Amino acid sequence: MGERTLMKGNEVLGEAAVRAGCRFYFGYPITPQNELTAYMAKRMDEVGGVFLQSESELAAINMIYGASAAGARAMTSSSGPGISLMQEGISYLAGAELPCVIVNVMRGGPGLGNIAPSQGDYFQATRGGGHGDYRTIVLAPYRVQEMADLTTLAFYLADKYRTPVVVLVDAVLGQMMEPVEFKEPDLPPLPPKDWAVGYMMGRPKRLVTSLYLAPGALERHNLHLKEKYERIEREEVRWEGVCLEDAEVVLVAYGTSARVCLGAVMRGRSEGRRIGLLRPITLWPFPWKVLRKVAEKVKAILVVEMSLGQLMEDVRLAVEGRCPVRLLGRPGGGVPTVREVSEKVEEMSDEGVESL
Amino acid sequence: MKVLRAYRKPESLTDVKFRYCPGCGHGIIARLVAEVVDELGIRERTVGVAPVGCAVFVEEYFNFDMVGAAHGRVCPVATGLKRVLPDHVILGYQGDGGLAAIGLAEVVHAAARGERVTVIYVNNAVYGMTRGQMAPTTLLGQRTTTTPSGRNPRRDGFPLKVCELLAGLEGTAYMARGTVTSPRNVRTLKRYIERAIRTQMEDRGFSLVEVLSPCPSNWHMKPLEAIAWVEERMVPFYGLGEVKT
Ligand SMILES: Cc1ncc(C[n+]2csc(CCOP(=O)(O)OP(=O)(O)O)c2C)c(N)n1
Ligand code: SF4
C-alpha cells in the first residue's frame, strides 16, 4: 500500500494478518477485541480465506492447531477468560511445534473482571501459560503502527521457530485510532514446511504430535525445545530506549503504559530531570542484558504497569539488586497518567538517591 | 496360478505392532478403517486425527498423515485440517470419554456445521486408558472404578446415545452404529465406515460411525465374556444399524 490511513488498532491487527498471508481465522466473541473478529469475517470473505466463529475458545485454538498442522498461517484472538481457555491448546501447539499467532487484547481480571484495559495477563503470556516446559514469543506493541509491524513479524517468527507467538495489547490500543502504513516486510525467506500434513504424493507419512512416550524421548524433546528457546533469546530480543544515555531514573513499561511513560519522560526532560524510558518490545524473550547494563548506571528504576508487579518481577530478575526498583501499578482498568508517573519520579528523587 | 492371500496387512497400516489388550475392539476397528482407506484409494489424501485415550496410538498405526489432538478436541482439529485441505479426507477417531464427555460440545458443533469430516467413535462404556472409570456411555448398574456399586441414575445420570443425539441435526449426513462381536457384524461395520467416508467424499455433511466395542481389561472379563457382554447388554440398549443416511 505504502500510504497512511487512519485505522482502529483492533482492525489493524486483522489487516496486517491478512497481508502476512493469514487465510484462516478462528475465534469466539469477547470484548474488547470484537472489532478484530468482525474485521476478519469481512476480510476473509474478500480474500477467499476462511473465517469461522467457533463454539468456544477451546474449539478455536484447536482449529488453529489443525490448520497449522496442515501448514497454513492461522490466527485467533481473544481476551482474558478466552485466553485462559486456550491455554491447554497453546501448550499442545508448543509441544507439537506448530506456528500460529494469538492476539490477546487484555482486559481486567481475575475472573470476569471487567472490559477495561489491563496488563494483567503478563505472567500468563510470558510464562508459557499452559502446562509443561515451554515458552511463547510475546510481542508488545505500543502504538497502532507497531501493531501492524509486529503482527507481520509475529507470523514470520512463528514460522521461523515453529512456535506460537502472542501479540499482547490492551483495550486502549485495541480501540485507538492512529495513522498506519502497511509496509512490505523485508524478511529473509523461510524454510519449507516439510513437516506439514496433507498431499503425501509418494513421501512417507508425517505425524504432528506432542506425545513422546518412549523412555527418554520427552526429555530429549524438552531439551530440543530449550535449545530453540535459547536461540530465540539470543536472536530475537527487541526493545527501545528513550533518553537512556544520561538518565538517573529509568522507567520500564510496555504497551499503553509505555505511551504514558513517554509523556512523562518528555515532561521530566523539559523540567530538567534526567529521566529515561526502556520499553521492552519482546516481553519474552525479555531484554535482560540491556536492563542489567542500565541498572549499573542509574540511581533507580520505576516500573509502570497496568497490573501489580508482574513486569516488575522480570525487571528485578534482570537488575539483580544493582539498583532500587519501584512500582507504579494500576490494576483493574486503571490507566496510569503522565502526572502520576511524574509525581512518583519526583517522590523517588526527593527521598534521596541513597534511600531509593 | 492364482495366489490366495487370506490375510494381508493393509497399506494404510504401518509396521508398528498394536499394543491393545487381548480381546480389545480398538485393534479390529483400526484395521477396518485402514482397509477401507486402501480400498477407496485415498491413502495419500487422508489425514487422521488421533485422540487421547487407548486409541492414542493410532497416530503410529495408520500409514497416512496423522495429527495427535488433545483429549476431546478431535473435532475442532479435524475442522481446522479440513478447512485448509478441503480436497482431503479427514478421519477423526475418538473414545466415548473424549467424544461424549469432555468433547461433546465440539462434536455437536462440528456436526451442526455439517463439517465435512468423518468420526469413528468407539463406545466401550468406560474410560479405557485411565483404567475403567464411568463414561457417559456406562450402562445403568454397570460397575466401574468410579461407580463401585453400579451406575445409579439418581446420582450419575443416564447413558448418552450419541448417534441419536446428533442425528437430529441438519448438518449430519450419515450416522450408524455397529459392533465387532462377530464376523458378520465386522463386515457390516466395515460397510458403515465405507459409507461414512463416502459421505464425506460426496460433500454431503458430517458423518459418524459409533462402534460398540469390548474393553475386557476394564470390564474385568475374558475376551469372550466381553464379547457376550456387548451382545447381551450394550446391543439391546444402544441398538445396531444405520441411524441416518
Ligand atoms: C484434559 C484432560 N483430562 C483428562 C485426561 C486424562 N484422560 C486420558 S484418556 C481419558 C479417557 C479415555 O477414555 P475414552 O475417551 O473413552 O477412550 P478409551 O481409552 O476408552 O479408548 C482421560 C480422562 C487428559 N488426557 N486430558
Ligand atoms: S484398556 Fe480396554 S480399550 Fe484400552 S486397550 Fe485395553 S481393552 Fe482396549
XYZ file of C-alpha atoms and ligand atoms in Angstrom:
635
model
C 0.000 0.000 0.000
C 2.689 2.445 1.021
C 0.255 5.113 2.143
C -1.013 6.094 5.535
C -4.607 5.540 6.575
C -6.426 6.140 9.819
C -7.471 2.858 11.404
C -8.515 1.357 14.701
C -5.942 -0.805 16.476
C -8.035 -3.956 16.530
C -8.674 -3.702 12.779
C -5.017 -3.045 12.067
C -4.149 -6.352 13.728
C -6.531 -8.064 11.298
C -5.364 -6.212 8.187
C -1.722 -6.895 8.978
C -2.528 -10.588 9.452
C -4.272 -10.790 6.080
C -1.317 -9.051 4.428
C 1.019 -11.523 6.134
C -0.810 -14.283 4.276
C -3.069 -15.436 7.082
C -6.116 -17.015 5.433
C -7.534 -18.891 8.413
C -9.072 -17.174 11.395
C -10.947 -18.999 14.158
C -12.365 -17.119 17.128
C -15.103 -16.559 19.643
C -16.595 -13.165 20.554
C -15.275 -11.319 23.586
C -14.893 -7.645 24.404
C -12.622 -5.700 23.935
C -11.462 -7.375 20.701
C -14.777 -7.765 18.837
C -13.770 -5.328 16.069
C -10.966 -7.703 15.131
C -13.311 -10.701 14.805
C -15.750 -8.676 12.724
C -12.951 -7.331 10.551
C -11.652 -10.838 9.884
C -15.128 -12.062 8.958
C -15.376 -9.331 6.324
C -11.810 -9.525 5.041
C -11.628 -13.327 4.806
C -14.657 -13.196 2.535
C -12.897 -10.651 0.326
C -9.620 -12.550 0.059
C -11.121 -16.041 -0.198
C -9.913 -17.112 3.223
C -11.734 -18.922 5.993
C -13.378 -17.152 8.903
C -15.037 -19.470 11.378
C -16.816 -18.380 14.533
C -16.064 -21.288 16.832
C -18.291 -22.612 19.607
C -15.704 -21.663 22.230
C -12.097 -20.600 22.631
C -11.272 -24.236 23.358
C -12.518 -25.105 19.905
C -10.863 -22.048 18.309
C -7.354 -22.867 19.492
C -7.745 -26.495 18.434
C -8.961 -25.436 14.999
C -5.794 -23.359 14.828
C -3.867 -26.498 15.762
C -5.425 -28.392 12.856
C -4.986 -25.573 10.348
C -1.391 -25.027 11.394
C -0.639 -28.759 11.192
C -1.738 -28.547 7.567
C 0.811 -25.794 7.013
C -1.451 -22.728 6.938
C -0.857 -19.365 8.566
C -3.620 -19.205 11.154
C -4.649 -16.708 13.802
C -7.049 -16.407 16.689
C -7.757 -13.544 19.057
C -9.414 -13.182 22.409
C -9.140 -11.578 25.818
C -8.791 -12.632 29.485
C -11.192 -15.536 30.100
C -10.961 -16.717 26.490
C -7.175 -16.744 26.554
C -7.334 -18.790 29.757
C -9.486 -21.372 27.972
C -6.926 -21.586 25.184
C -4.011 -22.485 27.401
C -4.261 -26.259 27.024
C -4.264 -25.830 23.257
C -1.320 -23.419 23.315
C 0.637 -25.987 25.305
C -0.155 -28.614 22.634
C 0.863 -26.190 19.868
C 4.167 -25.540 21.632
C 4.702 -29.256 22.208
C 3.927 -30.182 18.604
C 5.995 -27.178 17.422
C 3.190 -25.642 15.419
C 3.331 -21.980 14.400
C 0.382 -19.667 14.968
C -0.448 -16.151 16.107
C -2.615 -15.492 19.155
C -3.775 -11.960 19.847
C -4.676 -11.102 23.436
C -6.400 -7.745 23.845
C -6.089 -7.685 27.610
C -8.983 -6.748 29.885
C -9.305 -6.541 33.647
C -9.262 -9.691 35.781
C -9.208 -12.018 37.651
C -12.428 -13.834 36.845
C -14.889 -11.950 34.712
C -13.215 -8.766 35.952
C -14.217 -6.014 33.576
C -13.733 -4.984 29.978
C -11.443 -2.083 30.764
C -7.800 -2.020 29.632
C -5.333 -4.015 31.685
C -1.920 -5.639 31.516
C -2.814 -8.338 33.992
C -2.040 -11.248 31.658
C 1.708 -10.592 31.646
C 2.567 -13.663 33.699
C 0.221 -15.874 31.688
C 1.738 -14.726 28.410
C 5.406 -14.730 29.360
C 5.498 -17.904 31.454
C 4.036 -20.139 28.783
C 0.588 -20.021 30.319
C -0.379 -23.673 29.980
C 1.123 -26.857 31.383
C 4.609 -28.126 30.746
C 8.013 -26.691 29.985
C 7.575 -24.244 27.130
C 7.664 -20.612 26.100
C 5.818 -18.469 23.629
C 7.261 -15.415 21.938
C 5.375 -12.345 23.232
C 5.289 -9.125 21.199
C 4.002 -5.956 22.854
C 3.306 -3.015 20.527
C 2.636 0.453 21.972
C 1.047 2.252 19.070
C -1.083 1.375 16.087
C 1.769 1.435 13.555
C 3.682 -1.006 15.702
C 0.602 -3.224 15.970
C 0.819 -3.628 12.199
C 4.583 -4.154 12.119
C 4.658 -6.644 14.973
C 1.730 -8.665 13.606
C 3.705 -9.094 10.384
C 6.722 -10.091 12.424
C 4.637 -12.435 14.585
C 3.725 -14.638 11.615
C 7.319 -14.651 10.457
C 8.762 -15.612 13.840
C 6.057 -18.239 14.354
C 7.068 -19.949 11.110
C 10.781 -19.418 11.636
C 10.800 -21.060 15.045
C 7.695 -23.277 14.687
C 6.165 -21.821 17.800
C 3.031 -19.960 18.907
C 3.527 -16.189 19.064
C 1.385 -13.971 21.279
C 0.641 -10.375 20.311
C -0.149 -8.771 23.642
C -2.063 -5.499 23.612
C -4.654 -3.894 25.847
C -8.079 -2.416 25.304
C -6.689 1.128 24.909
C -4.562 0.113 21.927
C -7.358 -2.025 20.510
C -9.746 0.923 20.433
C -7.241 3.598 19.463
C -7.311 5.256 16.015
C -3.972 6.298 14.563
C -2.435 6.591 11.132
C -0.870 3.393 9.892
C 1.125 2.314 6.886
C 1.276 -1.360 5.919
C 4.844 -1.847 4.814
C 6.149 -4.633 2.611
C 8.192 -6.655 5.063
C 11.830 -7.164 4.208
C 12.423 -10.525 5.857
C 14.721 -13.393 4.836
C 12.997 -16.409 3.215
C 11.659 -19.168 5.444
C 12.406 -22.879 5.126
C 9.666 -25.023 3.518
C 7.155 -26.584 5.925
C 8.423 -30.097 5.356
C 6.559 -31.294 8.439
C 3.015 -30.238 7.475
C 0.385 -32.898 6.779
C -1.527 -33.340 3.509
C -0.542 -34.131 -0.101
C 1.603 -37.188 0.605
C 2.398 -37.751 -3.108
C 4.683 -40.683 -2.531
C 6.529 -39.444 0.539
C 6.404 -41.311 3.879
C 3.646 -40.418 6.342
C 4.045 -37.407 8.603
C 2.978 -37.201 12.214
C 2.224 -33.996 14.114
C 2.025 -34.739 17.821
C 3.079 -33.617 21.273
C 3.202 -37.192 22.612
C 6.631 -38.611 23.450
C 6.155 -41.849 25.362
C 9.348 -43.786 24.682
C 11.804 -43.733 27.582
C 13.841 -40.533 27.440
C 12.017 -39.229 24.381
C 10.210 -36.382 26.089
C 13.314 -35.272 27.930
C 15.146 -35.115 24.593
C 12.227 -33.185 23.100
C 12.221 -30.759 26.044
C 15.952 -30.189 25.604
C 15.431 -29.624 21.887
C 12.779 -27.004 22.733
C 15.142 -25.419 25.257
C 17.830 -25.132 22.599
C 15.281 -23.413 20.362
C 14.205 -21.046 23.133
C 17.844 -20.161 23.800
C 18.284 -19.339 20.125
C 15.239 -17.070 20.326
C 16.674 -15.396 23.424
C 19.938 -14.768 21.574
C 18.456 -13.514 18.329
C 15.025 -12.024 18.851
C 15.211 -9.651 21.822
C 13.710 -6.318 20.862
C 13.463 -3.143 22.910
C 13.550 0.599 22.553
C 15.366 3.104 24.710
C 14.488 6.780 25.109
C 16.959 9.223 26.686
C 18.857 6.419 28.387
C 22.375 7.886 27.943
C 22.412 10.221 30.935
C 19.291 9.059 32.769
C 19.278 8.871 36.539
C 15.825 7.366 36.798
C 14.701 4.924 34.120
C 11.088 3.956 33.571
C 10.364 0.436 32.346
C 6.985 -0.104 30.675
C 5.343 -1.684 27.631
C 2.167 -1.086 25.639
C -0.157 1.647 26.819
C 1.902 2.166 29.980
C 4.900 2.914 27.774
C 2.932 5.630 25.954
C 2.212 7.255 29.291
C 5.849 6.923 30.305
C 6.973 8.538 27.073
C 4.877 11.547 28.052
C 6.439 11.543 31.496
C 9.950 11.446 30.008
C 9.157 14.426 27.769
C 7.744 16.380 30.647
C 10.598 15.433 33.002
C 13.211 16.375 30.456
C 11.557 19.750 29.873
C 11.865 20.325 33.603
C 15.490 19.280 33.575
C 15.041 15.847 35.131
C 17.335 13.135 33.879
C 14.721 10.574 33.178
C 14.628 7.874 30.503
C 12.484 5.000 29.291
C 13.295 1.415 28.462
C 10.473 -0.225 26.577
C 10.607 -3.988 26.066
C 9.059 -4.834 22.681
C 9.523 -8.558 23.199
C 8.253 -9.452 26.667
C 9.624 -12.895 26.045
C 12.454 -13.042 25.221
C 12.910 -10.302 27.817
C 15.658 -7.705 27.330
C 17.638 -8.861 30.364
C 21.065 -7.772 29.206
C 20.256 -4.177 28.396
C 18.338 -3.774 31.635
C 21.277 -5.091 33.587
C 23.551 -2.545 31.907
C 21.070 0.234 32.571
C 20.772 -0.805 36.211
C 24.519 -0.365 36.644
C 24.384 3.301 35.621
C 21.132 4.640 37.061
C 20.021 5.619 40.516
C 16.698 3.855 40.355
C 14.209 2.126 38.074
C 10.460 2.730 38.126
C 8.295 0.017 36.611
C 4.969 1.309 35.321
C 2.349 -1.313 34.501
C -1.423 -1.828 34.444
C -1.028 -4.762 36.814
C 0.524 -5.242 40.232
C 4.156 -6.102 39.842
C 4.139 -8.713 37.086
C 6.521 -6.864 34.784
C 8.397 -5.764 37.901
C 9.308 -9.378 38.641
C 11.194 -9.672 35.369
C 12.816 -6.288 35.888
C 14.017 -7.369 39.324
C 15.341 -10.636 37.926
C 17.315 -8.624 35.369
C 18.555 -5.981 37.770
C 19.644 -8.471 40.442
C 19.862 -5.825 43.127
C 22.083 -3.442 41.151
C 19.697 -0.556 41.811
C 16.385 0.011 43.586
C 13.274 -0.974 41.637
C 9.957 0.681 42.396
C 6.458 0.027 41.114
C 3.644 2.184 39.861
C 0.900 -0.320 39.176
C -2.697 0.426 38.196
C -4.791 -2.761 38.068
C -8.390 -3.484 37.202
C -8.894 -0.955 34.436
C -6.841 1.876 35.893
C -4.518 3.572 33.409
C -1.548 5.471 34.844
C -1.318 9.144 33.941
C 1.690 11.243 32.997
C 1.139 13.176 36.191
C 1.122 10.102 38.392
C 4.340 8.886 36.831
C 5.993 12.306 37.115
C 4.965 12.626 40.744
C 6.261 9.183 41.518
C 9.605 10.072 39.936
C 9.739 13.301 41.941
C 8.866 11.462 45.098
C 11.639 8.983 44.432
C 14.106 11.825 43.842
C 13.000 13.617 46.995
C 13.539 10.505 49.038
C 17.161 10.911 48.061
C 19.148 8.600 45.950
C 20.616 6.722 48.883
C 17.280 5.658 50.240
C 15.873 4.860 46.826
C -1.564 -69.699 -10.796
C -3.772 -67.664 -8.531
C -2.146 -66.869 -5.198
C -4.606 -66.655 -2.394
C -3.729 -64.143 0.252
C -6.250 -64.554 3.012
C -4.719 -62.008 5.336
C -2.560 -59.154 4.287
C -1.647 -56.034 6.158
C -3.373 -53.036 4.574
C -1.020 -50.428 3.136
C -2.746 -47.920 5.414
C -1.214 -49.613 8.462
C 2.439 -49.150 9.422
C 4.615 -51.969 10.729
C 4.170 -50.786 14.324
C 2.648 -53.595 16.385
C -0.702 -52.941 18.054
C -0.405 -52.584 21.809
C -4.071 -53.074 22.679
C -5.085 -55.603 25.319
C -6.124 -59.071 24.100
C -9.755 -59.018 23.015
C -9.917 -55.221 22.675
C -12.161 -53.851 19.940
C -9.811 -50.993 19.010
C -7.492 -53.264 17.003
C -10.271 -54.563 14.759
C -11.651 -51.090 14.216
C -8.278 -49.585 13.296
C -7.716 -52.413 10.825
C -11.148 -51.896 9.231
C -10.507 -48.192 8.818
C -7.180 -48.955 7.158
C -8.797 -51.482 4.795
C -11.481 -49.013 3.749
C -8.932 -46.263 3.141
C -6.949 -48.684 0.956
C -9.990 -49.841 -0.966
C -11.170 -46.296 -1.646
C -7.662 -45.450 -2.851
C -7.472 -42.326 -0.702
C -4.459 -43.086 1.499
C -2.340 -40.256 0.119
C -5.054 -37.684 0.600
C -6.273 -38.805 4.003
C -5.287 -37.116 7.265
C -6.224 -38.836 10.508
C -6.751 -37.215 13.884
C -5.782 -39.337 16.880
C -7.472 -38.880 20.276
C -6.209 -39.104 23.838
C -7.327 -42.454 25.182
C -6.369 -46.034 24.385
C -6.539 -45.169 20.700
C -3.847 -42.511 21.025
C -1.516 -44.955 19.270
C -3.453 -44.861 16.011
C -1.167 -41.926 15.279
C 1.589 -44.541 14.929
C -0.519 -47.340 13.458
C -2.097 -45.592 10.472
C 0.163 -45.229 7.494
C -1.182 -41.888 6.352
C -0.568 -38.410 7.715
C -1.680 -38.143 11.342
C -2.239 -35.368 13.845
C -2.487 -36.036 17.579
C -5.237 -33.958 19.214
C -5.884 -33.066 22.851
C -8.419 -35.084 24.851
C -11.866 -34.316 23.433
C -10.602 -31.944 20.731
C -10.559 -34.237 17.715
C -13.445 -32.395 16.043
C -12.001 -28.872 16.131
C -8.610 -30.194 14.992
C -10.355 -32.057 12.162
C -12.224 -28.849 11.325
C -9.004 -26.851 11.081
C -7.465 -29.525 8.856
C -10.487 -29.792 6.574
C -10.729 -26.029 6.099
C -7.122 -25.962 4.910
C -7.325 -29.250 2.958
C -10.871 -29.320 1.544
C -9.943 -31.945 -1.058
C -8.604 -34.332 1.585
C -10.457 -36.932 3.638
C -10.238 -36.082 7.327
C -10.740 -39.024 9.661
C -11.233 -38.468 13.377
C -11.009 -41.335 15.869
C -12.304 -40.965 19.421
C -13.355 -42.862 22.516
C -16.562 -42.268 24.433
C -14.876 -40.267 27.185
C -13.232 -37.989 24.650
C -16.246 -37.576 22.398
C -19.263 -37.835 24.682
C -17.923 -36.145 27.843
C -15.099 -33.628 27.534
C -15.581 -33.143 23.781
C -19.361 -33.226 23.499
C -19.760 -29.535 22.680
C -17.112 -29.889 19.984
C -18.753 -32.849 18.255
C -22.212 -31.274 18.429
C -20.958 -28.103 16.790
C -18.859 -29.869 14.157
C -21.998 -31.870 13.340
C -24.226 -28.791 13.347
C -21.834 -27.020 10.983
C -22.022 -30.030 8.725
C -18.249 -30.197 8.857
C -17.089 -32.489 6.043
C -15.222 -34.894 8.289
C -15.774 -38.481 9.432
C -15.520 -39.565 13.048
C -15.029 -43.145 14.192
C -16.458 -43.179 17.700
C -15.527 -46.115 19.920
C -18.042 -46.747 22.682
C -16.640 -49.178 25.230
C -18.826 -47.951 28.097
C -15.796 -46.953 30.203
C -12.719 -44.774 30.228
C -10.153 -47.282 29.000
C -6.808 -45.553 29.277
C -7.355 -44.134 32.751
C -8.339 -47.593 33.982
C -12.033 -48.020 33.923
C -13.888 -45.017 35.288
C -17.511 -44.310 34.421
C -18.016 -42.879 30.932
C -21.114 -41.003 29.685
C -21.967 -44.302 27.986
C -21.671 -46.542 31.050
C -24.854 -48.584 31.385
C -27.145 -48.286 34.386
C -25.988 -50.626 37.111
C -22.581 -51.099 35.477
C -19.704 -51.219 37.961
C -16.663 -49.068 37.233
C -13.920 -47.700 39.477
C -15.964 -44.536 39.999
C -19.321 -46.318 40.265
C -18.251 -49.184 42.535
C -21.821 -50.098 43.394
C -23.043 -49.675 39.834
C -24.163 -46.623 37.848
C -27.076 -45.100 39.697
C -29.216 -42.786 37.552
C -30.160 -40.604 40.513
C -26.516 -39.914 41.272
C -24.770 -40.472 37.937
C -27.435 -39.747 35.330
C -28.253 -41.780 32.254
C -26.087 -43.075 29.406
C -25.804 -40.961 26.257
C -26.836 -42.230 22.825
C -24.621 -40.134 20.605
C -25.928 -41.202 17.178
C -29.498 -40.358 18.103
C -28.378 -37.107 19.733
C -26.613 -35.956 16.574
C -28.999 -37.430 14.016
C -31.499 -34.638 14.637
C -29.009 -32.002 13.494
C -29.334 -30.803 9.918
C -25.568 -30.834 9.402
C -25.245 -34.576 9.917
C -25.484 -36.722 6.796
C -24.577 -40.213 7.961
C -24.825 -41.857 11.398
C -24.541 -45.576 12.045
C -23.840 -47.875 14.970
C -22.057 -51.178 14.543
C -20.041 -53.619 16.591
C -17.180 -56.087 16.321
C -18.676 -59.123 18.041
C -18.922 -61.478 15.045
C -17.505 -61.773 11.533
C -20.874 -60.728 10.198
C -21.021 -57.672 12.427
C -17.459 -56.802 11.456
C -18.396 -56.916 7.768
C -21.418 -54.713 8.407
C -19.296 -52.289 10.397
C -16.837 -52.071 7.546
C -19.680 -51.154 5.199
C -20.751 -48.383 7.603
C -17.219 -46.997 7.740
C -17.037 -47.003 3.961
C -20.399 -45.240 3.637
C -19.392 -42.650 6.198
C -16.195 -41.835 4.337
C -18.032 -41.764 1.018
C -20.486 -39.311 2.571
C -17.554 -37.013 3.229
C -16.113 -37.515 -0.257
C -19.514 -36.682 -1.748
C -19.503 -33.454 0.274
C -22.802 -34.296 1.949
C -22.100 -33.331 5.561
C -20.846 -34.661 8.864
C -20.573 -38.435 9.241
C -20.001 -40.631 12.266
C -19.812 -44.350 12.947
C -20.262 -45.477 16.523
C -18.753 -48.834 17.434
C -19.859 -50.850 20.465
C -16.517 -52.250 21.476
C -15.315 -54.611 24.203
C -12.832 -53.499 26.855
C -12.069 -56.805 28.607
C -9.382 -55.276 30.821
C -11.575 -52.695 32.472
C -14.686 -54.815 32.455
C -12.618 -57.489 34.242
C -13.732 -60.168 31.802
C -12.125 -62.681 29.498
C -12.283 -61.630 25.823
C -15.162 -63.984 25.027
C -17.134 -62.860 28.073
C -16.617 -59.280 26.990
C -17.986 -60.034 23.535
C -21.020 -61.687 25.116
C -21.484 -58.622 27.342
C -21.540 -56.335 24.299
C -24.164 -58.600 22.705
C -26.289 -59.071 25.800
C -26.059 -55.692 27.482
C -24.866 -52.990 25.106
C -26.599 -54.014 21.881
C -30.107 -54.171 23.428
C -29.663 -50.723 24.949
C -27.910 -48.922 22.102
C -29.200 -50.834 19.100
C -27.340 -51.525 15.844
C -27.852 -50.198 12.351
C -27.838 -47.042 10.287
C -29.421 -44.231 12.243
C -29.278 -41.627 9.487
C -28.387 -41.966 5.818
C -7.865 -32.538 29.698
C -7.615 -33.950 30.055
N -8.326 -34.519 31.053
C -8.112 -35.810 31.385
C -7.193 -36.558 30.729
C -6.960 -37.993 31.139
N -7.520 -38.982 30.218
C -6.754 -39.585 29.305
S -7.604 -40.702 28.379
C -9.022 -40.385 29.254
C -10.284 -41.134 28.977
C -10.186 -42.074 27.862
O -11.413 -42.680 27.677
P -12.089 -42.751 26.264
O -12.082 -41.429 25.609
O -13.395 -43.397 26.453
O -11.106 -43.676 25.405
P -10.653 -45.187 25.671
O -9.367 -45.099 26.436
O -11.735 -45.861 26.439
O -10.462 -45.729 24.326
C -8.817 -39.416 30.219
C -9.866 -38.968 31.147
C -6.465 -35.932 29.700
N -5.513 -36.568 28.979
N -6.692 -34.644 29.377
S -7.999 -50.845 28.343
Fe -9.797 -51.519 27.216
S -9.989 -50.090 25.492
Fe -7.925 -49.902 26.310
S -6.658 -51.273 25.093
Fe -7.291 -52.414 26.905
S -9.163 -53.422 26.300
Fe -8.780 -51.853 24.793
